[in-house]
Coordinates of C-alpha atoms and ligand atoms in Angstrom, one line a residue:
M1386 CA 0.0 -0.3 -0.1
T1387 CA 1.3 3.3 -1.0
K1388 CA 2.7 5.6 2.3
R1389 CA 2.3 9.2 2.9
V1390 CA 5.0 11.0 3.6
C1391 CA 5.1 14.9 5.1
V1392 CA 8.5 16.8 4.3
I1393 CA 8.7 19.5 6.6
P1394 CA 11.8 21.2 5.0
G1395 CA 12.8 23.5 8.2
D1396 CA 14.6 26.7 9.3
D1397 CA 18.0 28.4 8.6
A1398 CA 20.2 26.1 6.8
S1399 CA 17.4 22.8 7.3
P1400 CA 16.0 23.1 4.3
E1401 CA 19.8 23.5 2.9
A1402 CA 20.2 19.2 4.5
V1403 CA 16.6 18.4 3.7
L1404 CA 15.9 18.9 0.1
P1405 CA 19.3 17.4 -0.9
A1406 CA 18.5 14.4 0.8
L1407 CA 15.1 14.0 0.1
A1408 CA 16.0 14.0 -3.5
V1409 CA 17.7 10.6 -2.9
V1410 CA 15.2 9.7 -1.4
K1411 CA 13.6 10.1 -3.4
G1412 CA 15.7 8.1 -6.7
L1413 CA 15.1 4.8 -4.4
E1414 CA 11.7 4.8 -6.0
L1415 CA 10.1 3.5 -3.3
D1416 CA 5.9 3.7 -2.8
I1417 CA 5.8 6.5 -1.5
D1418 CA 3.6 9.7 -1.8
W1419 CA 5.9 12.8 -1.3
L1420 CA 4.0 15.8 0.4
V1421 CA 6.9 18.5 0.7
L1422 CA 5.9 21.9 2.7
P1423 CA 7.5 25.1 2.2
T1424 CA 10.5 26.0 4.3
G1425 CA 9.5 28.0 7.2
E1426 CA 10.1 31.5 5.6
E1427 CA 8.5 30.5 2.5
G1428 CA 5.7 28.9 4.3
Q1429 CA 5.0 32.2 6.1
A1430 CA 5.0 34.5 3.5
Q1431 CA 2.4 32.3 1.0
H1432 CA 0.0 31.7 4.1
G1433 CA 0.1 33.7 6.7
E1434 CA -1.9 33.2 9.9
D1435 CA -3.0 30.1 8.0
W1436 CA 0.7 28.5 8.4
A1437 CA 0.6 26.4 11.6
Q1438 CA -2.3 25.2 10.4
V1439 CA -1.4 24.2 7.2
C1440 CA 1.5 22.5 8.7
R1441 CA -1.0 20.5 11.6
D1442 CA -3.6 19.6 8.4
A1443 CA -0.5 18.1 6.4
I1444 CA 0.8 16.1 9.1
D1445 CA -2.4 14.7 10.1
S1446 CA -3.1 13.6 6.4
C1447 CA 0.2 11.7 6.6
D1448 CA 1.6 8.1 7.7
T1449 CA 4.3 9.9 9.3
T1450 CA 6.8 13.3 8.9
W1451 CA 10.7 13.8 8.2
F1452 CA 11.3 16.7 9.5
G1453 CA 13.8 19.0 9.3
S1454 CA 14.5 21.4 12.1
A1455 CA 12.6 24.7 13.5
S1456 CA 13.7 27.9 14.9
G1457 CA 10.0 29.8 15.3
K1458 CA 9.4 30.0 11.5
T1459 CA 8.3 26.4 10.6
P1460 CA 5.0 25.9 14.2
A1461 CA 4.7 22.5 13.2
I1462 CA 6.9 20.5 16.4
A1463 CA 4.5 21.0 19.3
H1464 CA 1.9 19.3 17.2
L1465 CA 4.7 16.8 16.5
R1466 CA 5.4 15.8 19.6
W1467 CA 2.8 17.0 22.2
G1468 CA -0.5 16.3 19.8
K1469 CA 1.0 13.2 18.5
G1470 CA 2.0 12.0 20.9
T1471 CA 4.8 10.8 20.1
Y1472 CA 6.3 10.0 23.5
A1473 CA 9.4 7.8 22.6
N1474 CA 12.9 10.0 21.5
I1475 CA 15.2 7.2 19.9
R1476 CA 18.7 8.7 19.3
P1477 CA 20.8 6.0 17.7
V1478 CA 24.8 6.5 18.0
K1479 CA 27.2 4.8 15.6
Y1480 CA 30.1 5.0 14.9
M1481 CA 30.6 5.2 11.0
P1482 CA 34.6 3.9 9.9
G1483 CA 35.6 7.7 8.3
A1484 CA 33.7 9.8 10.3
K1485 CA 35.6 12.8 12.6
S1486 CA 36.0 11.3 16.1
P1487 CA 38.3 12.0 18.6
L1488 CA 38.2 9.5 19.9
S1489 CA 41.6 6.9 19.0
H1490 CA 39.4 4.3 19.0
P1491 CA 35.8 4.8 18.1
E1492 CA 34.5 1.7 16.3
G1493 CA 32.4 -0.4 18.0
I1494 CA 30.4 1.9 19.1
D1495 CA 27.1 1.5 19.1
F1496 CA 24.0 2.3 21.5
V1497 CA 20.8 3.6 21.1
I1498 CA 19.9 6.8 24.2
V1499 CA 15.9 6.3 24.8
R1500 CA 14.7 10.2 25.8
E1501 CA 11.5 10.8 27.2
N1502 CA 10.3 12.8 24.7
M1503 CA 6.8 14.4 26.6
E1504 CA 7.9 16.1 30.4
D1505 CA 10.5 16.9 32.6
M1506 CA 12.5 20.2 32.4
Y1507 CA 9.9 20.8 29.4
S1508 CA 6.3 21.5 30.6
G1509 CA 7.2 25.2 29.9
I1510 CA 5.7 25.8 33.8
E1511 CA 7.8 28.7 34.9
G1512 CA 7.7 32.0 36.7
D1513 CA 7.8 34.2 39.1
L1514 CA 9.1 33.5 42.4
E1515 CA 6.5 35.8 43.9
A1516 CA 3.6 33.8 42.6
L1517 CA 5.3 31.0 45.6
Q1518 CA 5.3 33.1 48.5
G1519 CA 2.8 31.9 50.6
L1520 CA 2.5 28.2 50.2
G1521 CA 5.3 27.2 52.9
L1522 CA 7.8 25.8 50.5
V1523 CA 11.2 26.3 52.2
N1524 CA 15.0 25.6 51.0
R1525 CA 15.7 21.3 51.4
Q1526 CA 18.9 22.2 53.3
T1527 CA 18.7 25.8 54.4
K1528 CA 15.4 25.1 55.8
Q1529 CA 14.6 28.9 54.6
S1530 CA 11.5 29.9 52.9
I1531 CA 12.6 30.6 48.9
P1532 CA 13.1 34.6 48.2
A1533 CA 10.6 37.0 47.0
S1534 CA 12.0 38.0 43.9
G1535 CA 13.5 35.2 41.4
K1536 CA 11.9 32.8 38.0
F1537 CA 10.8 29.5 39.0
A1538 CA 10.3 25.8 37.0
I1539 CA 9.0 23.0 37.0
K1540 CA 10.0 19.7 37.1
V1541 CA 7.2 16.9 36.2
I1542 CA 7.9 13.0 35.7
T1543 CA 5.3 11.5 36.0
E1544 CA 4.7 8.2 36.8
A1545 CA 2.7 6.8 33.8
N1546 CA 4.8 8.4 31.5
T1547 CA 7.8 7.2 33.2
R1548 CA 7.0 3.4 32.8
R1549 CA 5.9 3.3 29.8
I1550 CA 9.6 5.1 28.5
V1551 CA 11.6 2.4 30.5
E1552 CA 9.3 -0.2 29.2
Y1553 CA 10.1 1.2 25.6
G1554 CA 13.7 0.9 26.5
C1555 CA 14.0 -3.0 28.1
E1556 CA 11.6 -3.8 24.6
L1557 CA 14.7 -2.1 22.7
A1558 CA 17.4 -3.9 24.4
M1559 CA 15.1 -7.2 24.7
R1560 CA 15.2 -6.9 20.7
R1561 CA 19.3 -5.9 20.5
K1562 CA 19.4 -8.6 22.5
A1563 CA 18.3 -11.0 20.2
A1564 CA 20.1 -9.6 17.6
G1565 CA 23.2 -9.6 19.9
Y1566 CA 23.8 -6.7 22.3
P1567 CA 24.5 -7.3 24.7
G1568 CA 20.6 -6.5 26.7
R1569 CA 22.2 -3.9 28.8
L1570 CA 19.8 -0.9 30.2
T1571 CA 21.3 2.2 31.5
V1572 CA 19.1 4.6 33.7
S1573 CA 20.8 7.8 34.5
S1574 CA 19.1 11.2 36.4
K1575 CA 20.0 13.1 39.4
Y1576 CA 18.3 11.2 42.3
N1577 CA 20.5 12.5 44.8
V1578 CA 19.4 15.8 44.8
L1579 CA 15.9 15.9 43.1
P1580 CA 15.2 12.8 45.3
G1581 CA 11.3 13.6 44.8
T1582 CA 11.4 13.5 41.0
D1583 CA 14.9 11.8 39.0
G1584 CA 14.1 9.8 42.5
Y1585 CA 10.7 8.8 41.6
F1586 CA 12.6 8.4 38.3
R1587 CA 15.0 5.7 39.8
S1588 CA 12.7 3.6 40.9
L1589 CA 10.3 3.7 38.4
A1590 CA 12.4 2.8 36.3
Q1591 CA 14.2 -0.3 38.7
E1592 CA 10.4 -1.6 39.4
V1593 CA 10.3 -1.6 35.6
A1594 CA 13.4 -2.7 35.0
A1595 CA 12.7 -5.8 37.4
G1596 CA 9.8 -7.2 35.1
Y1597 CA 12.9 -7.6 32.3
P1598 CA 15.4 -10.9 33.9
D1599 CA 16.8 -11.3 30.9
I1600 CA 17.8 -7.7 30.8
E1601 CA 21.0 -6.2 33.0
Y1602 CA 20.0 -3.1 34.5
E1603 CA 22.0 -0.7 36.1
N1604 CA 21.4 3.4 37.1
F1605 CA 24.1 6.3 37.5
I1606 CA 24.1 9.5 39.2
A1607 CA 24.1 12.1 35.5
D1608 CA 26.9 13.9 36.4
D1609 CA 29.5 10.4 36.3
F1610 CA 27.4 9.3 33.6
A1611 CA 28.2 12.4 31.6
R1612 CA 31.8 11.2 32.4
R1613 CA 31.2 7.9 31.8
I1614 CA 29.8 8.5 27.9
V1615 CA 33.4 9.5 27.2
A1616 CA 35.1 6.7 29.2
E1617 CA 33.2 4.0 28.2
P1618 CA 31.3 4.1 25.2
H1619 CA 31.8 1.0 23.9
R1620 CA 29.8 -0.7 26.6
L1621 CA 26.5 1.2 26.7
D1622 CA 23.4 -0.5 25.2
V1623 CA 20.7 1.1 25.1
V1624 CA 20.5 4.1 27.8
V1625 CA 16.8 5.4 29.4
L1626 CA 17.2 9.5 30.1
P1627 CA 14.6 11.5 31.4
N1628 CA 13.8 14.2 28.9
L1629 CA 16.4 17.2 29.8
Y1630 CA 19.3 14.6 30.8
G1631 CA 18.4 12.6 27.7
D1632 CA 18.5 15.6 25.6
I1633 CA 22.0 17.3 26.7
F1634 CA 23.5 13.6 26.8
S1635 CA 22.9 13.0 23.2
D1636 CA 24.3 16.0 21.8
E1637 CA 27.9 14.9 24.2
A1638 CA 27.4 11.3 22.6
S1639 CA 27.3 12.4 18.8
A1640 CA 30.7 13.7 19.7
L1641 CA 31.8 10.5 20.1
V1642 CA 30.9 9.3 17.1
G1643 CA 31.0 12.5 14.4
G1644 CA 29.2 15.3 16.3
L1645 CA 25.2 16.7 15.4
G1646 CA 26.0 15.9 12.0
V1647 CA 25.3 12.2 11.5
A1648 CA 23.0 12.3 15.4
A1649 CA 19.5 11.2 13.8
S1650 CA 16.6 10.2 15.7
G1651 CA 12.5 8.8 15.4
C1652 CA 10.3 10.1 17.5
Y1653 CA 7.1 7.4 18.1
G1654 CA 4.4 7.4 19.8
D1655 CA 1.6 4.5 20.6
D1656 CA -0.5 5.7 16.6
Y1657 CA 2.4 8.0 14.8
A1658 CA 6.0 8.3 14.1
Y1659 CA 7.9 11.8 13.0
F1660 CA 11.3 11.6 12.2
E1661 CA 14.2 14.5 12.6
S1662 CA 18.2 14.7 13.2
V1663 CA 19.1 15.8 16.8
H1664 CA 20.6 19.1 15.4
G1665 CA 19.3 22.1 15.4
T1666 CA 19.1 24.8 12.2
A1667 CA 22.7 25.3 12.2
P1668 CA 21.7 29.5 11.6
D1669 CA 26.2 29.9 11.3
I1670 CA 26.2 28.0 8.6
A1671 CA 22.9 29.0 6.3
G1672 CA 23.4 29.6 3.5
Q1673 CA 26.4 28.2 2.6
H1674 CA 25.4 24.7 1.9
V1675 CA 28.0 23.1 4.6
I1676 CA 25.7 21.5 6.6
N1677 CA 26.0 17.6 7.2
P1678 CA 23.1 16.1 5.4
T1679 CA 24.2 12.8 7.2
A1680 CA 21.3 12.9 10.2
T1681 CA 18.8 13.9 8.0
M1682 CA 19.3 11.0 5.9
L1683 CA 20.2 8.5 8.6
S1684 CA 16.8 9.7 10.4
A1685 CA 15.2 8.9 6.4
A1686 CA 16.4 5.1 7.2
M1687 CA 14.9 5.0 10.3
M1688 CA 11.8 6.6 8.2
L1689 CA 11.9 3.6 5.9
R1690 CA 12.2 1.4 8.1
H1691 CA 9.2 2.3 10.5
L1692 CA 7.4 2.4 6.7
E1693 CA 8.4 -1.1 6.7
F1694 CA 10.8 -0.7 3.4
E1695 CA 13.5 -2.3 5.2
E1696 CA 15.5 -2.7 2.1
G1697 CA 15.3 0.7 1.0
A1698 CA 16.8 1.6 5.0
A1699 CA 19.6 -0.9 4.7
A1700 CA 20.4 0.4 1.3
L1701 CA 20.5 4.1 2.5
E1702 CA 22.4 3.1 6.0
K1703 CA 24.9 1.3 3.4
A1704 CA 25.0 3.8 1.0
I1705 CA 26.4 6.3 3.7
E1706 CA 28.5 3.5 5.3
D1707 CA 30.8 3.5 1.9
V1708 CA 30.9 7.4 1.4
Y1709 CA 32.2 7.8 4.8
R1710 CA 34.2 4.6 4.3
E1711 CA 35.5 6.2 0.8
G1712 CA 36.6 9.8 2.7
K1713 CA 36.0 11.4 -0.5
A1714 CA 33.2 13.7 -0.5
L1715 CA 32.6 14.7 3.3
T1716 CA 31.4 17.9 4.6
P1717 CA 33.2 20.6 6.6
D1718 CA 32.2 18.7 9.9
Q1719 CA 33.8 16.0 8.9
G1720 CA 37.8 17.3 8.0
G1721 CA 35.8 17.6 4.4
S1722 CA 35.0 20.4 1.6
A1723 CA 32.2 18.9 0.1
H1724 CA 29.6 20.6 -0.3
S1725 CA 26.0 19.1 1.4
E1726 CA 24.7 18.5 -2.6
D1727 CA 28.2 17.1 -3.1
F1728 CA 27.6 14.7 0.4
C1729 CA 24.4 14.1 -1.8
D1730 CA 25.3 12.6 -5.1
A1731 CA 28.1 10.8 -3.1
V1732 CA 25.5 8.8 -1.5
R1733 CA 23.7 8.6 -4.1
G1734 CA 25.9 7.8 -6.8
K1735 CA 26.8 4.0 -3.9
L1736 CA 22.6 3.7 -4.4
Ligands
ATP2464 P1 18.6 23.4 19.1 O1 19.1 24.0 20.6 O2 17.8 23.5 18.5 O3 18.8 22.2 18.9 P2 21.6 23.9 18.7 O4 21.9 25.3 19.5 O5 21.8 22.7 20.1 O6 20.5 23.9 18.2 P3 22.4 23.8 16.6 O7 21.4 24.0 15.5 O8 22.3 22.1 16.6 O9 22.4 24.5 17.3 O10 23.5 24.4 16.1 C1 25.1 23.4 17.3 C2 26.5 24.0 16.4 O11 26.6 22.7 15.2 C3 26.0 24.7 15.4 O12 27.6 25.4 14.9 C4 26.2 24.3 13.6 O13 26.3 24.7 12.7 C5 26.4 23.1 14.4 N1 25.7 22.1 14.1 C6 24.4 21.2 13.5 N2 24.0 20.6 12.6 C7 24.9 20.5 11.8 C8 25.4 19.5 10.8 N3 24.1 18.8 10.0 N4 26.1 20.1 10.1 C9 27.0 20.4 10.2 N5 27.2 21.4 11.6 C10 26.1 21.2 11.9

């Protein structure tokens, strides 16, 4: 059955990765009907106040969305994430020989970050401390009342979302174990300083993981884990993190295997999934056509797999790996001098 894919090129440098990558994926000639939206700026100019609704309608009319990155001009991200309930942000961290790593032995790094995608510090509840006066809140360390002036942000950890994301991680670890990976689940949070929220996340995670006796479970305090990502990445398999740590640690982890230019991701819910690179819109290099399209293309490979085009996904991944191994058409972030389009042409050549 024909699949329908919404392509949202995004803002700043993002379309310079998405559009040539789209041409490569179209070249696979899969049974896909593409609905390609304009860039953020073009969409605002063409649709004015209706632009957000145009994006939402396009997303709703498709089986999945391939999303560039947005800096405000493209309004779709809230609908894709909270509107569609895409609670599991899956971010593979896998080294491809030829990619630029600061490690002397990056070969064999191959783990997956499972980031909770709905809550934590992303609930957007912030305000003036003044509004909290009179609630009897005190500083846990000093027992003094909170200052009268300043700001606060609320961290939200719910039982349902925590259980769901840890279960997702456990199921993924089981599937990977069946394919020869160690079957290890690593969970991290700042549970010592935030026992009420991060400690809650930790104890729920432990409880859920106990239901998977074939999976080895381990837990680290977030600052210790930040060091372990760099010091012992080879032993990681599946890593489950609350939203904010997941965001920060996946940028850190990407640095081990080539940086943001190669970091792909997919966001999965019960009824919908969308795919986007880990990086933002790279505004500092917009217009130069040097943004690395690898992350965008590897996200497309995840999308093709989700749509059950397994052969197309594997062919695309192999072609990208071949271009890296050859090392002739890499973008500046990987130490090369190729433009985004040159890299895409090289991938098309391998296909
Ligand atoms: P966001 O908060 O939206 O994730 P960010 O602040 O992390 O965005 P990015 O847009 O991801 O910022 O860019 C961070 C740095 O990495 C910038 O210098 C940018 O040029 C670079 N960068 C990001 N993506 C790529 C890419 N695909 N190719 C080359 N450089 C990139």
